[in-house]
């Protein structure tokens, strides 16, 4: 729940989602659900030479189970909010 709540606050921001198959997709976060399934808009592939077949994709849905990393915009990270939420989660409440 911690990450779901945090990602909901990032809707409308640009993120980079790296998949387990090494494909990295940059786009605007449109939505995220409780399973961390992600919908991106205005997408582009980070390594276009390696994935030329992805050049025409502009919107995509990414299943949460195939996500390796989500790179957040540095200005979008509220470190104190994350620390507080992590402490609450560790205490069980």
N, CA, C and O of each residue as an XYZ file, in Angstrom:
372
protein
N       0.810     -1.197      0.000
C       0.000      0.000      0.000
C       0.849      1.255      0.000
O       0.449      2.280     -0.551
N       2.021      1.179      0.615
C       2.897      2.334      0.699
C       3.265      2.844     -0.691
O       3.162      4.041     -0.961
N       3.691      1.947     -1.567
C       4.112      2.376     -2.898
C       2.928      2.810     -3.748
O       3.037      3.752     -4.533
N       1.806      2.133     -3.597
C       0.615      2.516     -4.347
C       0.223      3.953     -4.015
O      -0.045      4.746     -4.917
N       0.187      4.289     -2.737
C      -0.152      5.655     -2.327
C       0.847      6.658     -2.880
O       0.473      7.741     -3.329
N       2.104      6.290     -2.843
C       3.139      7.204     -3.325
C       3.018      7.412     -4.835
O       3.103      8.545     -5.309
N       2.823      6.339     -5.589
C       2.717      6.457     -7.043
C       1.476      7.234     -7.458
O       1.504      7.932     -8.471
N       0.395      7.131     -6.703
C      -0.807      7.901     -7.028
C      -0.505      9.396     -7.018
O      -1.076     10.153     -7.802
N       0.390      9.818     -6.132
C       0.767     11.237     -6.060
C       1.621     11.671     -7.244
O       1.767     12.869     -7.489
N       2.185     10.724     -7.981
C       3.047     11.048     -9.124
C       2.301     11.087    -10.452
O       2.909     11.332    -11.494
N       1.002     10.850    -10.428
C       0.219     10.888    -11.671
C       0.396     12.265    -12.321
O       0.284     13.302    -11.667
N       0.675     12.238    -13.629
C       0.911     13.478    -14.373
C       2.383     13.831    -14.497
O       2.737     14.752    -15.233
N       3.238     13.120    -13.795
C       4.685     13.370    -13.861
C       5.353     12.384    -14.808
O       4.815     11.314    -15.092
N       6.521     12.758    -15.286
C       7.274     11.878    -16.174
C       8.117     10.907    -15.351
O       8.799     11.305    -14.406
N       8.061      9.630    -15.723
C       8.841      8.583    -15.060
C       9.475      7.696    -16.126
O       9.087      7.727    -17.294
N      10.443      6.916    -15.707
C      11.035      5.894    -16.572
C      10.781      4.548    -15.901
O      11.143      4.344    -14.742
N      10.158      3.638    -16.636
C       9.858      2.306    -16.114
C      10.770      1.315    -16.820
O      10.732      1.177    -18.043
N      11.597      0.622    -16.028
C      12.465     -0.408    -16.591
C      11.830     -1.760    -16.324
O      11.487     -2.089    -15.189
N      11.679     -2.541    -17.390
C      11.049     -3.854    -17.288
C      12.096     -4.932    -17.038
O      13.292     -4.704    -17.219
N      11.644     -6.086    -16.629
C      12.551     -7.197    -16.343
C      13.281     -7.693    -17.587
O      14.306     -8.365    -17.472
N      12.763     -7.367    -18.785
C      13.438     -7.771    -20.022
C      14.403     -6.686    -20.526
O      14.838     -6.728    -21.677
N      14.736     -5.715    -19.662
C      15.683     -4.626    -19.922
C      15.130     -3.486    -20.766
O      15.844     -2.513    -21.009
N      13.897     -3.570    -21.216
C      13.281     -2.470    -21.943
C      12.958     -1.352    -20.951
O      12.342     -1.596    -19.913
N      13.375     -0.128    -21.275
C      13.083      1.031    -20.431
C      12.191      1.986    -21.221
O      12.524      2.376    -22.340
N      11.064      2.353    -20.633
C      10.090      3.211    -21.295
C       9.909      4.484    -20.475
O       9.666      4.439    -19.269
N      10.032      5.606    -21.152
C       9.851      6.913    -20.514
C       8.484      7.437    -20.913
O       8.099      7.348    -22.079
N       7.749      7.981    -19.956
C       6.435      8.513    -20.278
C       5.797      9.213    -19.102
O       6.347      9.242    -18.000
N       4.639      9.771    -19.348
C       3.884     10.453    -18.316
C       2.983      9.443    -17.615
O       2.203      8.741    -18.259
N       3.095      9.377    -16.308
C       2.288      8.437    -15.531
C       0.823      8.865    -15.587
O       0.461      9.935    -15.098
N      -0.010      8.022    -16.184
C      -1.434      8.326    -16.317
C      -2.228      7.733    -15.165
O      -3.114      8.383    -14.608
N      -1.900      6.482    -14.807
C      -2.596      5.844    -13.690
C      -1.784      4.675    -13.159
O      -0.886      4.159    -13.823
N      -2.127      4.276    -11.944
C      -1.508      3.128    -11.286
C      -2.580      2.507    -10.396
O      -3.415      3.218     -9.837
N      -2.556      1.176    -10.263
C      -3.536      0.527     -9.396
C      -2.853     -0.168     -8.229
O      -1.635     -0.079     -8.074
N      -3.636     -0.858     -7.407
C      -3.097     -1.461     -6.186
C      -2.103     -2.584     -6.465
O      -1.343     -2.970     -5.576
N      -2.099     -3.114     -7.688
C      -1.133     -4.151     -8.065
C       0.110     -3.538     -8.707
O       0.981     -4.259     -9.193
N       0.189     -2.218     -8.708
C       1.257     -1.436     -9.330
C       1.307     -1.642    -10.844
O       2.365     -1.507    -11.458
N       0.155     -1.970    -11.446
C       0.036     -1.919    -12.898
C       0.083     -0.443    -13.267
O      -0.512      0.393    -12.588
N       0.791     -0.128    -14.340
C       1.059      1.264    -14.691
C       0.569      1.562    -16.097
O       0.784      0.773    -17.017
N      -0.091      2.702    -16.261
C      -0.454      3.176    -17.586
C       0.351      4.443    -17.858
O       0.318      5.396    -17.079
N       1.084      4.436    -18.996
C       1.902      5.578    -19.399
C       1.351      6.179    -20.675
O       0.827      5.471    -21.535
N       1.473      7.492    -20.791
C       1.103      8.211    -22.013
C       2.327      8.958    -22.522
O       3.285      9.188    -21.783
N       2.279      9.336    -23.807
C       3.384     10.082    -24.441
C       4.715      9.369    -24.217
O       5.693      9.971    -23.773
N       4.730      8.082    -24.533
C       5.897      7.257    -24.240
C       6.963      7.343    -25.313
O       6.698      7.656    -26.474
N       8.176      7.054    -24.879
C       9.301      6.866    -25.789
C      10.207      5.818    -25.159
O      10.226      5.644    -23.940
N      10.952      5.129    -26.002
C      11.849      4.087    -25.532
C      13.209      4.724    -25.267
O      13.696      5.515    -26.074
N      13.818      4.379    -24.141
C      15.103      4.964    -23.778
C      16.187      4.526    -24.753
O      16.987      5.356    -25.184
N      16.238      3.244    -25.114
C      17.249      2.731    -26.039
C      16.578      2.404    -27.374
O      16.247      1.249    -27.642
N      16.383      3.416    -28.199
C      15.624      3.247    -29.440
C      16.331      2.357    -30.454
O      15.670      1.698    -31.256
N      17.662      2.325    -30.435
C      18.396      1.481    -31.390
C      18.145      0.000    -31.126
O      18.072     -0.799    -32.060
N      18.014     -0.360    -29.858
C      17.822     -1.761    -29.481
C      16.366     -2.213    -29.664
O      16.104     -3.398    -29.866
N      15.415     -1.258    -29.591
C      13.998     -1.582    -29.678
C      13.301     -0.714    -30.728
O      12.397      0.047    -30.385
N      13.702     -0.811    -32.000
C      13.105      0.057    -33.020
C      11.612     -0.212    -33.238
O      10.882      0.679    -33.673
N      11.157     -1.423    -32.941
C       9.738     -1.754    -33.117
C       8.849     -1.030    -32.111
O       7.626     -1.051    -32.249
N       9.436     -0.397    -31.110
C       8.670      0.321    -30.093
C       8.520      1.813    -30.397
O       7.888      2.542    -29.632
N       9.096      2.265    -31.503
C       9.084      3.699    -31.805
C       7.680      4.260    -32.002
O       7.438      5.425    -31.689
N       6.765      3.468    -32.505
C       5.422      3.981    -32.788
C       4.479      3.904    -31.585
O       3.354      4.399    -31.652
N       4.922      3.294    -30.499
C       4.066      3.155    -29.316
C       4.031      4.483    -28.564
O       5.079      5.023    -28.210
N       2.844      5.006    -28.323
C       2.701      6.296    -27.638
C       2.036      6.165    -26.267
O       2.254      7.004    -25.393
N       1.236      5.133    -26.076
C       0.581      4.864    -24.802
C       0.742      3.384    -24.510
O       0.705      2.561    -25.424
N       0.920      3.041    -23.239
C       1.048      1.619    -22.937
C       0.587      1.311    -21.519
O       0.577      2.170    -20.638
N       0.209      0.060    -21.336
C      -0.174     -0.479    -20.037
C       0.898     -1.485    -19.661
O       1.226     -2.370    -20.452
N       1.445     -1.359    -18.463
C       2.524     -2.245    -18.017
C       2.054     -3.005    -16.787
O       1.681     -2.408    -15.776
N       2.077     -4.301    -16.883
C       1.684     -5.143    -15.752
C       2.727     -5.009    -14.640
O       3.929     -5.064    -14.900
N       2.267     -4.835    -13.422
C       3.163     -4.604    -12.294
C       4.193     -5.700    -12.085
O       5.297     -5.424    -11.615
N       3.856     -6.937    -12.423
C       4.773     -8.055    -12.180
C       5.978     -8.062    -13.116
O       6.935     -8.796    -12.867
N       5.960     -7.266    -14.184
C       7.105     -7.237    -15.107
C       8.004     -6.019    -14.887
O       8.990     -5.832    -15.600
N       7.658     -5.194    -13.900
C       8.446     -3.990    -13.626
C       9.641     -4.327    -12.744
O       9.497     -4.968    -11.702
N      10.822     -3.888    -13.173
C      12.027     -4.037    -12.355
C      12.235     -2.787    -11.508
O      12.397     -2.875    -10.291
N      12.230     -1.621    -12.159
C      12.450     -0.350    -11.462
C      11.513      0.710    -12.023
O      11.063      0.620    -13.165
N      11.233      1.700    -11.212
C      10.580      2.921    -11.675
C      11.485      4.068    -11.246
O      11.707      4.288    -10.055
N      12.005      4.798    -12.232
C      12.861      5.948    -11.934
C      11.975      7.179    -11.826
O      11.242      7.522    -12.754
N      12.055      7.825    -10.696
C      11.215      8.980    -10.412
C      11.964     10.268    -10.712
O      13.193     10.297    -10.655
N      11.241     11.328    -11.030
C      11.896     12.616    -11.217
C      12.457     13.088     -9.878
O      11.763     13.006     -8.865
N      13.696     13.579     -9.850
C      14.307     13.986     -8.564
C      13.464     14.996     -7.799
O      13.393     14.942     -6.572
N      12.827     15.914     -8.512
C      12.017     16.919     -7.825
C      10.705     16.331     -7.302
O      10.004     16.974     -6.521
N      10.375     15.121     -7.729
C       9.130     14.497     -7.308
C       9.271     13.630     -6.076
O       8.287     13.052     -5.615
N      10.480     13.525     -5.531
C      10.714     12.645     -4.391
C      10.726     13.465     -3.106
O      11.600     14.309     -2.904
N       9.758     13.213     -2.251
C       9.695     13.848     -0.937
C      10.281     12.854      0.064
O       9.585     11.960      0.546
N      11.558     13.020      0.367
C      12.287     12.067      1.207
C      11.643     11.936      2.588
O      11.502     10.825      3.099
N      11.255     13.041      3.188
C      10.653     12.995      4.524
C       9.339     12.218      4.523
O       9.066     11.449      5.445
N       8.530     12.423      3.488
C       7.271     11.697      3.376
C       7.529     10.191      3.282
O       6.837      9.401      3.925
N       8.516      9.795      2.490
C       8.858      8.379      2.359
C       9.366      7.801      3.676
O       8.984      6.696      4.063
N      10.235      8.555      4.369
C      10.752      8.077      5.659
C       9.613      7.882      6.653
O       9.549      6.853      7.327
N       8.724      8.850      6.751
C       7.605      8.748      7.686
C       6.700      7.572      7.345
O       6.300      6.814      8.229
N       6.380      7.422      6.065
C       5.507      6.327      5.641
C       6.163      4.972      5.893
O       5.492      4.018      6.288
N       7.458      4.888      5.666
C       8.183      3.636      5.886
C       8.203      3.288      7.370
O       8.049      2.123      7.737
N       8.390      4.281      8.217
C       8.379      4.040      9.666
C       6.999      3.555     10.121
O       6.898      2.619     10.914
N       5.934      4.195      9.618
C       4.576      3.778      9.979
C       4.312      2.345      9.532
O       3.732      1.547     10.269
N       4.745      2.032      8.315
C       4.546      0.683      7.770
C       5.301     -0.356      8.611
O       4.785     -1.444      8.865
N       6.509     -0.019      9.038
C       7.324     -0.946      9.837
C       6.700     -1.200     11.205
O       6.837     -2.289     11.762
N       6.011     -0.189     11.749
C       5.354     -0.341     13.045
C       4.018     -1.063     12.924
O       3.408     -1.438     13.926
N       3.576     -1.251     11.692
C       2.323     -1.962     11.476
C       1.094     -1.069     11.504
O      -0.013     -1.545     11.754
N       1.275      0.203     11.254
C       0.092      1.051     11.300
C       0.293      2.253     10.520
O      -0.602      3.094     10.441
